[in-house]
Amino acid sequence: MRHYELVVVLSPMLNQEQLTETWSKIKGFITTRNAEISHEEQWGTRRLAYPIRKGQHRFLEGSYHLTRFATERAFNIELENFLKVDDEILRSLVTTTLPEEELAAQAAAAARAIRTPPPRPAPVGPDGQPLPAEGAAPAVDSPTESPVPEPLTAEEASAADEPVIDSSEEALEAAAEPELAAEELEVSEPAAAGNGSSEEAPHEPVSADEASPEESEE
């Protein structure tokens, strides 16, 4: 069988009863040609892409209707001629299509294709930090500003100028060490002098040539 799809735009001046009557007349023409209607849709009144002049009227909107049908013999040319002579039909379009089962399968495949995949987890380095993406510049740490010291008050400035007196035991011991060293030095100097005077230098033997002149004369 051959499968067709028909879209018609009816006049917006028709009320609901007139729309139903006109649409029933179109479906009757299709069914009397041994065609089987498989799908119908009413899209309601919509704004036209461009104005349509029909008779003495110029239309900016229209009522859209869609139907799909299957037939053993082609009568699309006969159907187009029938739709052209009706003043209540502003536009019509007949196209060949696929069976309903194949159309549903194509729609499901298209929905799966446009479905966004789940986000991939970011790669993590050995230190547990996320790695930068390929082609991305490495992150640069922004320099941290050093804190600016606050100005001292008058009291703090005067306190800073005064000498700091350390009253700890270590400071007292450090101050006493030079005095003790000086006293030890004074005591050691006389002892060294006494030891030098008591010790006698060894006498070297006097040779015969170095005897006194008196002994040599005798």
Short mmCIF file of C-alpha atoms in Angstrom, two decimals:
data_model
loop_
_atom_site.label_atom_id
_atom_site.label_comp_id
_atom_site.label_asym_id
_atom_site.label_seq_id
_atom_site.Cartn_x
_atom_site.Cartn_y
_atom_site.Cartn_z
CA MET A 1 0.00 0.00 0.00
CA ARG A 2 0.99 3.62 -0.52
CA HIS A 3 1.10 5.93 2.47
CA TYR A 4 0.31 9.65 2.24
CA GLU A 5 0.20 12.64 4.55
CA LEU A 6 -2.19 15.55 4.01
CA VAL A 7 -1.95 19.00 5.65
CA VAL A 8 -4.70 21.56 5.01
CA VAL A 9 -5.13 25.16 6.20
CA LEU A 10 -8.76 26.16 6.62
CA SER A 11 -10.18 29.67 6.77
CA PRO A 12 -10.07 31.27 10.24
CA MET A 13 -13.52 32.77 9.56
CA LEU A 14 -15.16 29.36 10.05
CA ASN A 15 -16.71 28.56 13.40
CA GLN A 16 -16.23 25.20 15.10
CA GLU A 17 -19.26 23.64 13.42
CA GLN A 18 -18.17 24.81 9.97
CA LEU A 19 -14.64 23.56 10.59
CA THR A 20 -15.96 20.12 11.53
CA GLU A 21 -18.19 20.02 8.46
CA THR A 22 -15.39 21.02 6.07
CA TRP A 23 -12.98 18.52 7.60
CA SER A 24 -15.55 15.73 7.43
CA LYS A 25 -16.06 16.49 3.74
CA ILE A 26 -12.31 16.10 3.09
CA LYS A 27 -12.17 12.79 5.01
CA GLY A 28 -15.21 11.55 3.09
CA PHE A 29 -13.46 12.19 -0.21
CA ILE A 30 -10.48 10.11 1.00
CA THR A 31 -12.49 7.16 2.35
CA THR A 32 -14.63 6.90 -0.78
CA ARG A 33 -11.43 6.14 -2.71
CA ASN A 34 -10.89 2.95 -0.70
CA ALA A 35 -8.25 4.66 1.46
CA GLU A 36 -7.74 3.94 5.15
CA ILE A 37 -7.13 6.88 7.51
CA SER A 38 -4.56 5.93 10.16
CA HIS A 39 -3.89 9.22 11.97
CA GLU A 40 -5.50 12.65 12.50
CA GLU A 41 -4.31 15.83 14.25
CA GLN A 42 -5.80 19.29 14.72
CA TRP A 43 -3.15 21.95 15.32
CA GLY A 44 -5.56 24.82 15.87
CA THR A 45 -5.32 28.35 14.54
CA ARG A 46 -1.79 29.58 13.81
CA ARG A 47 -0.23 32.61 12.20
CA LEU A 48 0.71 32.11 8.56
CA ALA A 49 4.26 32.52 7.33
CA TYR A 50 2.97 34.97 4.69
CA PRO A 51 -0.47 36.46 3.87
CA ILE A 52 -2.80 34.35 1.71
CA ARG A 53 -5.42 35.94 -0.54
CA LYS A 54 -8.52 33.83 -1.14
CA GLY A 55 -11.40 35.42 -3.02
CA GLN A 56 -11.89 38.93 -1.66
CA HIS A 57 -10.15 38.24 1.66
CA ARG A 58 -6.53 38.46 2.73
CA PHE A 59 -5.76 36.04 5.56
CA LEU A 60 -2.94 36.24 8.09
CA GLU A 61 -3.89 33.09 10.06
CA GLY A 62 -5.40 29.71 9.41
CA SER A 63 -6.67 26.53 11.09
CA TYR A 64 -4.25 23.63 10.53
CA HIS A 65 -5.31 19.97 10.17
CA LEU A 66 -3.23 16.86 9.44
CA THR A 67 -4.16 13.32 8.43
CA ARG A 68 -2.32 10.21 7.26
CA PHE A 69 -3.89 7.56 5.08
CA ALA A 70 -2.94 4.50 3.02
CA THR A 71 -4.38 3.43 -0.34
CA GLU A 72 -3.81 0.79 -3.00
CA ARG A 73 -4.01 3.22 -5.90
CA ALA A 74 -2.62 6.73 -6.16
CA PHE A 75 -5.23 9.48 -6.23
CA ASN A 76 -3.15 12.36 -4.87
CA ILE A 77 -3.61 14.41 -8.05
CA GLU A 78 -7.38 13.94 -7.87
CA LEU A 79 -7.30 14.93 -4.19
CA GLU A 80 -5.29 18.07 -4.90
CA ASN A 81 -7.77 19.15 -7.57
CA PHE A 82 -10.64 18.63 -5.11
CA LEU A 83 -8.96 20.75 -2.44
CA LYS A 84 -8.23 23.64 -4.81
CA VAL A 85 -11.86 24.29 -5.73
CA ASP A 86 -13.03 24.65 -2.12
CA ASP A 87 -12.97 28.31 -1.02
CA GLU A 88 -12.77 27.36 2.67
CA ILE A 89 -9.40 25.64 2.12
CA LEU A 90 -6.59 28.21 1.99
CA ARG A 91 -3.69 25.83 1.36
CA SER A 92 -3.10 22.05 1.09
CA LEU A 93 -0.10 19.76 0.75
CA VAL A 94 -0.04 16.02 -0.04
CA THR A 95 3.22 14.09 0.44
CA THR A 96 4.23 10.45 0.50
CA THR A 97 5.28 9.09 3.87
CA LEU A 98 6.20 5.89 5.72
CA PRO A 99 3.92 3.52 7.63
CA GLU A 100 3.02 4.50 11.19
CA GLU A 101 5.27 1.81 12.67
CA GLU A 102 8.34 3.09 10.82
CA LEU A 103 7.54 6.70 11.68
CA ALA A 104 7.31 5.79 15.37
CA ALA A 105 10.63 3.93 15.20
CA GLN A 106 12.31 6.91 13.51
CA ALA A 107 10.93 9.30 16.13
CA ALA A 108 12.24 7.10 18.95
CA ALA A 109 15.68 6.86 17.32
CA ALA A 110 15.82 10.63 16.89
CA ALA A 111 14.89 11.13 20.54
CA ARG A 112 17.69 8.79 21.63
CA ALA A 113 20.18 10.54 19.36
CA ILE A 114 19.51 14.00 20.76
CA ARG A 115 19.48 12.80 24.36
CA THR A 116 22.42 14.43 26.13
CA PRO A 117 24.91 11.91 27.55
CA PRO A 118 25.73 12.06 31.27
CA PRO A 119 28.74 14.22 32.12
CA ARG A 120 32.04 12.36 32.33
CA PRO A 121 33.91 12.57 35.63
CA ALA A 122 36.93 14.85 35.60
CA PRO A 123 40.33 13.06 35.66
CA VAL A 124 42.10 13.17 39.00
CA GLY A 125 45.87 13.23 39.52
CA PRO A 126 47.91 11.22 42.07
CA ASP A 127 47.48 13.98 44.63
CA GLY A 128 43.71 13.81 44.34
CA GLN A 129 43.43 17.18 42.58
CA PRO A 130 41.47 17.38 39.27
CA LEU A 131 43.66 17.53 36.18
CA PRO A 132 43.17 20.42 33.70
CA ALA A 133 41.31 19.63 30.50
CA GLU A 134 43.24 19.02 27.29
CA GLY A 135 44.17 22.28 25.61
CA ALA A 136 43.40 24.31 28.70
CA ALA A 137 46.08 26.51 30.21
CA PRO A 138 47.31 25.42 33.63
CA ALA A 139 45.89 27.30 36.52
CA VAL A 140 48.15 30.07 37.79
CA ASP A 141 48.02 30.96 41.43
CA SER A 142 47.25 34.60 41.88
CA PRO A 143 49.91 36.45 43.90
CA THR A 144 48.85 37.11 47.43
CA GLU A 145 49.24 40.63 48.70
CA SER A 146 51.39 41.05 51.80
CA PRO A 147 49.58 42.70 54.68
CA VAL A 148 50.34 46.38 55.16
CA PRO A 149 51.47 47.15 58.73
CA GLU A 150 49.24 49.53 60.59
CA PRO A 151 50.81 52.81 61.81
CA LEU A 152 51.88 52.82 65.46
CA THR A 153 50.24 55.09 67.96
CA ALA A 154 52.23 57.66 69.96
CA GLU A 155 52.29 55.43 73.05
CA GLU A 156 53.47 52.40 71.07
CA ALA A 157 56.19 54.46 69.36
CA SER A 158 57.56 55.80 72.67
CA ALA A 159 57.53 52.30 74.16
CA ALA A 160 59.48 50.99 71.17
CA ASP A 161 62.23 53.64 71.64
CA GLU A 162 62.89 52.69 75.29
CA PRO A 163 65.65 50.06 75.86
CA VAL A 164 64.46 46.67 76.88
CA ILE A 165 65.86 45.47 80.24
CA ASP A 166 66.15 41.73 80.47
CA SER A 167 65.90 40.68 84.14
CA SER A 168 66.09 37.00 83.49
CA GLU A 169 68.68 34.77 85.17
CA GLU A 170 70.43 34.05 81.88
CA ALA A 171 71.00 37.76 81.29
CA LEU A 172 72.46 38.21 84.81
CA GLU A 173 74.78 35.24 84.37
CA ALA A 174 75.93 36.55 81.00
CA ALA A 175 76.73 39.94 82.54
CA ALA A 176 78.69 38.37 85.45
CA GLU A 177 80.88 36.16 83.23
CA PRO A 178 83.20 38.98 82.01
CA GLU A 179 83.88 40.13 85.64
CA LEU A 180 84.76 36.58 86.74
CA ALA A 181 87.05 36.17 83.78
CA ALA A 182 88.83 39.42 84.64
CA GLU A 183 89.38 38.36 88.28
CA GLU A 184 90.79 34.98 87.23
CA LEU A 185 93.15 36.73 84.85
CA GLU A 186 94.46 39.02 87.60
CA VAL A 187 95.09 36.07 89.95
CA SER A 188 96.89 33.99 87.34
CA GLU A 189 99.37 36.73 86.34
CA PRO A 190 101.22 36.96 89.76
CA ALA A 191 101.39 33.22 90.05
CA ALA A 192 103.00 33.00 86.69
CA ALA A 193 105.55 35.69 87.68
CA GLY A 194 106.56 33.86 90.92
CA ASN A 195 107.09 30.61 89.18
CA GLY A 196 109.41 32.22 86.69
CA SER A 197 111.72 33.76 89.39
CA SER A 198 112.13 30.58 91.51
CA GLU A 199 113.20 28.42 88.66
CA GLU A 200 116.91 28.71 87.86
CA ALA A 201 118.20 28.38 84.41
CA PRO A 202 120.62 25.48 83.97
CA HIS A 203 124.36 26.42 83.95
CA GLU A 204 126.30 25.46 80.92
CA PRO A 205 129.86 24.08 81.49
CA VAL A 206 132.68 26.54 80.95
CA SER A 207 135.45 25.43 78.68
CA ALA A 208 139.15 25.85 79.40
CA ASP A 209 139.47 28.57 76.85
CA GLU A 210 136.82 30.60 78.57
CA ALA A 211 138.61 30.55 81.97
CA SER A 212 139.31 33.73 83.77
CA PRO A 213 142.42 35.66 82.73
CA GLU A 214 143.97 35.29 86.13
CA GLU A 215 144.09 31.51 85.90
CA SER A 216 145.57 31.63 82.44
CA GLU A 217 148.43 33.90 83.57
CA GLU A 218 149.44 31.51 86.32
#
